Coordinates of C-alpha atoms in Angstrom, one line a residue:
X1 CA 80.3 114.3 132.4
X2 CA 82.1 114.1 134.9
X3 CA 85.1 114.3 133.4
X4 CA 84.1 117.1 131.2
X5 CA 83.2 119.2 134.0
X6 CA 86.5 118.7 136.2
X7 CA 88.2 119.0 132.9
X8 CA 90.1 115.8 132.9
X9 CA 91.0 114.0 129.6
X10 CA 89.5 110.4 129.8
X11 CA 91.9 108.1 128.1
X12 CA 90.4 105.1 126.1
X13 CA 91.5 102.1 124.0
X14 CA 88.9 101.6 121.7
X15 CA 87.7 97.9 121.6
X16 CA 84.6 96.6 121.3
X17 CA 84.7 93.9 124.1
X18 CA 82.8 91.3 121.9
X19 CA 83.9 91.7 118.4
X20 CA 88.1 92.2 119.7
X21 CA 87.3 87.7 121.4
X22 CA 90.1 87.1 118.9
X23 CA 93.7 86.4 118.8
X24 CA 94.5 88.6 115.7
X25 CA 93.0 90.6 112.9
X26 CA 90.6 89.5 110.8
X27 CA 92.0 88.4 107.2
X28 CA 93.8 86.3 105.1
X29 CA 96.4 85.1 107.8
X30 CA 93.5 84.6 110.0
X31 CA 91.7 82.6 108.0
X32 CA 94.9 80.7 106.7
X33 CA 96.4 79.6 110.2
X34 CA 93.0 79.5 111.0
X35 CA 93.3 81.6 113.8
X36 CA 90.3 83.5 115.4
X37 CA 89.8 86.9 114.0
X38 CA 89.3 90.5 115.0
X39 CA 87.5 92.7 112.7
X40 CA 88.3 96.0 112.1
X41 CA 84.7 96.7 113.5
X42 CA 85.6 96.2 116.8
X43 CA 88.2 99.0 116.5
X44 CA 85.1 101.2 114.3
X45 CA 82.1 100.5 117.0
X46 CA 84.6 101.6 120.1
X47 CA 85.3 104.3 118.3
X48 CA 82.0 105.2 116.9
X49 CA 80.3 105.0 120.0
X50 CA 83.2 107.5 122.2
X51 CA 83.4 110.1 119.4
X52 CA 79.0 110.8 120.1
X53 CA 79.5 110.4 123.7
X54 CA 82.6 113.0 123.2
X55 CA 80.3 115.3 120.6
X56 CA 77.5 115.3 123.7
X57 CA 79.5 116.2 127.4
X58 CA 83.0 117.9 125.6
X59 CA 84.8 115.9 127.7
X60 CA 88.5 115.3 126.7
X61 CA 89.3 112.0 125.4
X62 CA 93.1 110.2 124.1
X63 CA 92.6 107.1 122.9
X64 CA 95.5 104.5 122.9
X65 CA 97.0 102.6 120.7
X66 CA 94.9 102.4 117.2
X67 CA 95.5 99.9 114.9
X68 CA 93.4 100.4 111.6
X69 CA 93.3 103.0 109.1
X70 CA 89.1 102.9 109.5
X71 CA 90.2 104.0 112.4
X72 CA 92.8 106.9 111.7
X73 CA 89.3 107.8 109.0
X74 CA 87.6 108.8 111.7
X75 CA 89.6 110.3 114.1
X76 CA 90.6 112.5 111.5
X77 CA 86.8 113.2 110.5
X78 CA 86.5 113.6 114.9
X79 CA 89.0 116.2 114.7
X80 CA 88.0 117.7 111.2
X81 CA 84.7 118.5 113.7
X82 CA 86.7 120.2 116.1
X83 CA 86.4 117.7 118.9
X84 CA 88.6 117.4 122.3
X85 CA 90.9 114.5 121.0
X86 CA 93.6 113.3 120.8
X87 CA 95.7 110.0 119.9
X88 CA 98.7 107.1 120.0
X89 CA 99.8 104.3 118.0
X90 CA 102.2 101.7 118.9
X91 CA 105.5 101.1 117.8
X92 CA 104.7 97.1 117.0
X93 CA 101.3 98.6 114.6
X94 CA 103.3 100.7 113.8
X95 CA 106.4 99.0 112.3
X96 CA 105.3 95.3 112.3
X97 CA 102.1 94.0 110.4
X98 CA 99.5 90.2 110.5
X99 CA 102.2 88.4 108.6
X100 CA 104.7 88.5 110.6
X101 CA 103.1 86.3 113.0
X102 CA 104.5 84.0 110.6
X103 CA 103.7 79.9 111.8
X104 CA 101.9 80.8 114.6
X105 CA 105.0 82.6 116.7
X106 CA 103.0 83.4 119.9
X107 CA 106.2 87.0 120.2
X108 CA 103.9 88.3 117.7
X109 CA 100.7 87.4 119.5
X110 CA 99.9 92.0 120.5
X111 CA 97.2 93.0 122.0
X112 CA 95.6 95.6 119.4
X113 CA 96.5 92.8 117.2
X114 CA 99.1 93.1 114.3
X115 CA 97.1 93.8 111.0
X116 CA 97.3 94.3 107.1
X117 CA 99.7 96.7 105.4
X118 CA 97.3 99.1 104.7
X119 CA 96.8 99.9 108.1
X120 CA 100.1 100.0 108.7
X121 CA 100.5 103.0 105.8
X122 CA 97.7 104.7 107.1
X123 CA 99.3 105.4 110.9
X124 CA 102.3 106.0 109.7
X125 CA 101.1 109.0 107.8
X126 CA 98.7 109.9 110.4
X127 CA 101.7 109.8 112.5
X128 CA 103.4 111.9 110.4
X129 CA 100.6 114.7 109.5
X130 CA 99.7 115.2 113.1
X131 CA 96.6 112.8 112.9
X132 CA 98.0 110.9 115.4
X133 CA 99.8 113.0 118.0
X134 CA 101.5 110.3 119.2
X135 CA 103.9 107.1 118.6
X136 CA 104.1 105.1 122.2
X137 CA 106.2 101.9 123.5
X138 CA 103.3 99.9 124.3
X139 CA 106.0 98.1 126.7
X140 CA 104.0 95.3 128.7
X141 CA 106.9 92.6 129.6
X142 CA 105.8 88.9 129.3
X143 CA 107.0 86.3 131.7
X144 CA 108.7 83.5 128.5
X145 CA 106.3 80.6 130.2
X146 CA 103.8 82.6 129.1
X147 CA 104.6 83.1 125.9
X148 CA 105.7 79.7 125.0
X149 CA 102.2 78.3 123.9
X150 CA 101.0 77.6 121.1
X151 CA 99.5 81.3 119.6
X152 CA 96.3 81.6 120.8
X153 CA 96.9 81.0 124.0
X154 CA 100.1 83.0 124.3
X155 CA 99.6 86.0 126.1
X156 CA 99.6 89.1 124.1
X157 CA 101.8 91.8 124.9
X158 CA 106.2 92.5 124.1
X159 CA 108.7 94.8 125.0
X160 CA 109.4 98.0 123.4
X161 CA 110.5 100.8 125.3
X162 CA 114.5 99.7 124.7
X163 CA 112.8 100.0 121.2
X164 CA 111.2 102.8 121.4
X165 CA 113.9 105.8 120.0
X166 CA 115.6 103.7 117.8
X167 CA 112.0 102.4 115.9
X168 CA 110.5 106.2 116.2
X169 CA 113.9 107.1 114.8
X170 CA 113.9 104.8 111.7
X171 CA 110.1 105.4 111.2
X172 CA 111.3 109.4 110.9
X173 CA 114.0 108.6 107.8
X174 CA 111.4 106.6 106.5
X175 CA 108.2 109.2 105.8
X176 CA 110.6 111.6 105.0
X177 CA 110.8 113.7 108.3
X178 CA 113.3 116.0 109.8
X179 CA 115.0 114.2 112.6
X180 CA 113.4 117.3 116.0
X181 CA 109.6 116.1 113.7
X182 CA 110.4 112.6 114.9
X183 CA 111.5 113.1 118.0
X184 CA 108.6 115.4 119.1
X185 CA 106.7 112.7 118.6
X186 CA 107.3 110.5 121.2
X187 CA 109.1 113.8 123.9
X188 CA 106.9 116.9 123.5
X189 CA 104.2 115.8 121.4
X190 CA 102.8 113.1 125.0
X191 CA 103.4 116.1 127.4
X192 CA 101.3 118.0 125.3
X193 CA 98.6 115.3 125.3
X194 CA 99.7 115.0 128.7
X195 CA 99.2 118.8 129.4
X196 CA 97.9 119.6 133.4
X197 CA 98.3 115.7 134.3
X198 CA 102.0 116.2 134.5
X199 CA 100.9 118.1 137.2
X200 CA 104.5 119.4 140.0
X201 CA 106.9 117.9 137.0
X202 CA 104.9 120.2 134.9
X203 CA 107.5 123.3 136.5
X204 CA 110.6 121.2 135.8
X205 CA 109.3 120.1 131.9
X206 CA 112.8 120.0 129.5
X207 CA 115.7 120.6 132.0
X208 CA 118.2 118.9 133.2
X209 CA 117.0 118.6 137.1
X210 CA 119.9 117.6 140.0
X211 CA 119.6 116.0 142.5

């Protein structure tokens, strides 16, 4: 309510703390590897709560790093209702799936966890049609020692900033988008999501500043 009164946007990552305690997305891969699972419900339960709060308070909310097809469906319905909600997706969820965990590769221990191919396809389509507003690097560097551990004990995270542009362009080409449309998801669209949060930077947006 406070955020709504002050016209602030609230940034939230939709994951239920209780359901999200696992280390890999629930599914055949996690079952085969014996890894504790994070069900899609960990995202959708949190999303349903957030959407109802937006509906009640009118506060603007930005959803960080959607990871599932079910989450995309809820977002699309909320936007169709006219609720002030925006969302982003990480390059990891856009290009990788749980199959990439391979044989307990700790580099693939990420938050949110990598999900199935159908989830990745839904995320790609939603980013292309504008249901998801922005593509992010989810740049979360992890010390080498924290990754050289069994999968379940490895710290989640990966570098992504250096890959953002090339993977955004690859997604755009794969999706048949024109270059300006693909670039918009990592440039002008995130600016639109930020809105007033840019503050004094807004006056120089889109300009080359010397100094």
